[in-house]
Structures are given as structure tokens and as C-alpha cells.
């Protein structure tokens, strides 16, 4: 299942800010499967559950596979989710160096959300209403699985990631 429009998300241009204050193009993720989601760190409902599910997926992988799989969280909230805030969030949530936490411009976030078919809307007060999907990307940035909504089958994602690493 390719990204919306039939292209890899790695074809999106632009430099994202990653912790700790370094820049990254999505194409630099090429070569390794990724679990991928869009969140914001001030969220108190859906986003913590998305992160927990992504951690569950990673924790269920065999050690030899886990070291080949990355986790990517992209913020909807570039105003508040600064690199320092993303680093603090990563530490609080126990996300190791294999996780990329990214923030970009409003335009980049919109472009990525359209490529993934993620719906979001900024609400008054600074929060966001958004879908809660987790995506499994192959080594080329193509969507191979989408876990729609929370409570999806994270156990099927671990087998998909294992298959991607071992092929």
C-alpha cells in the first residue's frame, strides 16, 4: 500500500528538525523499516496511547530485528514541540536513540499528513483533533501496513516488520 498518491513518503522534500536540534530529511530514513505516526507532545489522550502501541510493537520484535527497525514520531505542533520539548518527551516516554522525533513547518506537516492520509485540525487552545493511525513503512518509505485507530492489531505489525527485515 503506497502513500496516498502512490509515492514513498521519503520523496517528500524539506528538512525536519530532530532531537537534539539536528536536521533530517525523510529520505535519510531509507534502508530500514519504520513504525511511523503523527502526534503532538501536549496531547493527553490519543498520542500517549499511540506511543505506547508503537513501543509494544518494538518490544515484541526479536532482538536481531529490533536493531534494524526505527520509530518515527512527527509533531503536528511545531509552535510548542521544539527540539528541546521533543527531547524531554522522548526521555519521559523511554524512547531510545532508534526513535526520531521530528518537527517541521506547517506546510511540511500538511504535506506529510496528506501523503499518509492523516486527518488533523488545530483546535482553539492549541490542541489538535486527529486520527490515531500507526504506519509500518518498508525500507523505501512505502506504507505496507496501517493500524487504524487505537487498539489495532499491533501483533500483526511485529510480524510485518520482521518479514521486512529478513527479506
CSV table of C-alpha atoms in Angstrom, one decimal:
chain,number,residue,atom,x,y,z
A,1,UNK,CA,0.0,0.0,0.0
A,2,UNK,CA,1.9,3.1,-1.1
A,3,UNK,CA,1.5,6.5,0.4
A,4,UNK,CA,-1.6,8.5,-0.8
A,5,UNK,CA,-0.8,9.4,-4.4
A,6,UNK,CA,1.3,6.3,-4.9
A,7,UNK,CA,4.7,7.7,-3.7
A,8,UNK,CA,7.1,7.0,-0.9
A,9,UNK,CA,7.0,9.4,1.9
A,10,UNK,CA,10.8,9.6,1.5
A,11,UNK,CA,10.2,11.5,-1.7
A,12,UNK,CA,8.9,14.5,0.3
A,13,UNK,CA,11.4,17.2,0.4
A,14,UNK,CA,12.4,19.5,3.2
A,15,UNK,CA,14.4,19.4,6.3
A,16,UNK,CA,12.8,18.4,9.5
A,17,UNK,CA,14.3,19.3,12.9
A,18,UNK,CA,15.1,16.2,15.0
A,19,UNK,CA,16.3,16.0,18.6
A,20,UNK,CA,18.8,17.2,19.7
A,21,UNK,CA,18.5,20.2,17.3
A,22,UNK,CA,19.7,18.4,14.2
A,23,UNK,CA,18.2,18.4,10.8
A,24,UNK,CA,17.0,15.3,8.9
A,25,UNK,CA,15.4,14.7,5.5
A,26,UNK,CA,12.9,11.8,5.5
A,27,UNK,CA,15.0,10.2,2.7
A,28,UNK,CA,17.7,9.6,5.3
A,29,UNK,CA,15.5,7.0,6.9
A,30,UNK,CA,15.7,4.9,3.8
A,31,UNK,CA,17.2,1.4,4.2
A,32,UNK,CA,15.3,0.4,7.4
A,33,UNK,CA,11.7,-0.3,8.0
A,34,UNK,CA,10.0,2.2,10.3
A,35,UNK,CA,7.0,2.4,12.5
A,36,UNK,CA,5.6,5.9,11.9
A,37,UNK,CA,3.0,8.1,13.5
A,38,UNK,CA,1.9,11.8,13.8
A,39,UNK,CA,1.3,13.1,17.3
A,40,UNK,CA,1.8,16.2,19.5
A,41,UNK,CA,3.5,16.1,22.9
A,42,UNK,CA,0.9,18.1,24.8
A,43,UNK,CA,-1.8,15.5,23.9
A,44,UNK,CA,-3.2,13.7,27.0
A,45,UNK,CA,-5.4,11.2,25.3
A,46,UNK,CA,-4.7,9.6,21.9
A,47,UNK,CA,-1.0,10.4,21.5
A,48,UNK,CA,0.3,8.7,24.6
A,49,UNK,CA,-1.6,5.6,23.5
A,50,UNK,CA,-0.1,5.7,20.0
A,51,UNK,CA,3.4,5.9,21.5
A,52,UNK,CA,2.6,3.0,23.9
A,53,UNK,CA,1.4,0.9,21.0
A,54,UNK,CA,4.5,1.7,19.0
A,55,UNK,CA,6.6,0.8,21.9
A,56,UNK,CA,4.7,-2.5,22.3
A,57,UNK,CA,5.4,-3.3,18.6
A,58,UNK,CA,9.1,-2.6,19.1
A,59,UNK,CA,9.3,-4.6,22.3
A,60,UNK,CA,7.7,-7.6,20.7
A,61,UNK,CA,10.4,-7.8,17.9
A,62,UNK,CA,13.2,-10.3,18.1
A,63,UNK,CA,16.5,-8.5,19.2
A,64,UNK,CA,18.1,-9.1,15.8
A,65,UNK,CA,15.1,-7.4,14.1
A,66,UNK,CA,14.6,-4.6,16.7
A,67,UNK,CA,18.1,-3.1,15.9
A,68,UNK,CA,17.1,-2.8,12.2
A,69,UNK,CA,13.7,-1.0,12.8
A,70,UNK,CA,13.3,2.6,13.6
A,71,UNK,CA,10.4,4.5,15.2
A,72,UNK,CA,9.4,8.0,13.9
A,73,UNK,CA,7.0,10.4,15.6
A,74,UNK,CA,6.2,13.6,13.7
A,75,UNK,CA,4.6,16.5,15.6
A,76,UNK,CA,1.5,18.3,14.4
A,77,UNK,CA,2.5,21.2,16.7
A,78,UNK,CA,5.7,23.0,15.5
A,79,UNK,CA,4.9,26.0,17.7
A,80,UNK,CA,5.2,24.1,21.0
A,81,UNK,CA,7.1,21.0,20.1
A,82,UNK,CA,10.5,22.4,19.9
A,83,UNK,CA,13.6,20.2,19.7
A,84,UNK,CA,14.1,20.6,23.5
A,85,UNK,CA,10.4,19.7,24.1
A,86,UNK,CA,10.8,16.6,21.8
A,87,UNK,CA,13.9,15.5,23.7
A,88,UNK,CA,12.2,15.9,27.0
A,89,UNK,CA,9.2,13.9,25.7
A,90,UNK,CA,11.5,11.1,24.4
A,91,UNK,CA,13.2,10.9,27.8
A,92,UNK,CA,9.9,10.8,29.7
A,93,UNK,CA,8.5,8.1,27.4
A,94,UNK,CA,11.6,6.0,27.4
A,95,UNK,CA,12.3,6.4,23.7
A,96,UNK,CA,15.9,5.4,22.8
A,97,UNK,CA,18.2,6.6,20.0
A,98,UNK,CA,16.4,4.4,17.5
A,99,UNK,CA,13.5,6.8,17.6
A,100,UNK,CA,13.3,10.0,15.6
A,101,UNK,CA,11.1,12.8,16.9
A,102,UNK,CA,10.6,15.4,14.2
A,103,UNK,CA,9.1,18.8,13.8
A,104,UNK,CA,8.7,20.8,10.7
A,105,UNK,CA,6.9,23.8,9.2
A,106,UNK,CA,3.1,23.9,9.0
A,107,UNK,CA,3.5,23.2,5.2
A,108,UNK,CA,5.7,20.1,5.8
A,109,UNK,CA,3.3,18.7,8.4
A,110,UNK,CA,0.3,19.3,6.0
A,111,UNK,CA,2.2,17.6,3.1
A,112,UNK,CA,3.2,14.6,5.2
A,113,UNK,CA,-0.3,14.2,6.6
A,114,UNK,CA,-1.7,14.3,3.1
A,115,UNK,CA,0.8,11.6,1.9
A,116,UNK,CA,-0.2,9.4,4.8
A,117,UNK,CA,-3.9,10.3,4.7
A,118,UNK,CA,-3.8,11.5,8.3
A,119,UNK,CA,-6.6,13.9,9.2
A,120,UNK,CA,-5.9,16.6,11.8
A,121,UNK,CA,-7.3,20.0,12.8
A,122,UNK,CA,-5.9,22.6,15.2
A,123,UNK,CA,-8.4,23.5,17.9
A,124,UNK,CA,-8.8,26.6,20.0
A,125,UNK,CA,-6.4,26.4,22.9
A,126,UNK,CA,-3.6,24.9,20.8
A,127,UNK,CA,-4.6,21.2,20.9
A,128,UNK,CA,-5.4,19.1,17.8
A,129,UNK,CA,-8.1,16.7,16.8
A,130,UNK,CA,-6.5,14.0,14.7
A,131,UNK,CA,-6.7,10.4,13.6
A,132,UNK,CA,-4.7,7.8,15.6
A,133,UNK,CA,-3.0,5.7,12.9
A,134,UNK,CA,0.3,4.0,13.1
A,135,UNK,CA,2.0,3.2,9.8
A,136,UNK,CA,4.6,0.5,9.0
A,137,UNK,CA,6.9,1.7,6.3
A,138,UNK,CA,9.2,-0.5,4.3
A,139,UNK,CA,12.9,0.4,3.7
A,140,UNK,CA,11.8,2.6,0.8
A,141,UNK,CA,9.2,4.6,2.7
A,142,UNK,CA,6.2,2.9,1.3
A,143,UNK,CA,3.3,2.1,3.6
A,144,UNK,CA,2.9,-1.7,3.9
A,145,UNK,CA,0.5,-1.6,6.9
A,146,UNK,CA,-1.7,0.9,8.5
A,147,UNK,CA,-3.1,0.3,12.0
A,148,UNK,CA,-6.2,2.4,12.1
A,149,UNK,CA,-7.4,3.7,15.3
A,150,UNK,CA,-6.2,2.6,18.7
A,151,UNK,CA,-6.3,-1.0,19.9
A,152,UNK,CA,-5.4,-2.2,16.4
A,153,UNK,CA,-3.5,-5.4,15.9
A,154,UNK,CA,0.0,-4.4,17.0
A,155,UNK,CA,0.9,-8.1,16.9
A,156,UNK,CA,0.4,-8.2,13.1
A,157,UNK,CA,2.8,-5.2,12.8
A,158,UNK,CA,5.6,-7.1,14.5
A,159,UNK,CA,5.3,-9.9,12.0
A,160,UNK,CA,5.3,-7.4,9.1
A,161,UNK,CA,8.4,-5.7,10.4
A,162,UNK,CA,10.2,-9.0,11.0
A,163,UNK,CA,9.4,-10.1,7.4
A,164,UNK,CA,10.6,-6.7,6.1
A,165,UNK,CA,13.9,-7.0,7.9
A,166,UNK,CA,14.5,-10.6,6.9
A,167,UNK,CA,13.8,-10.3,3.2
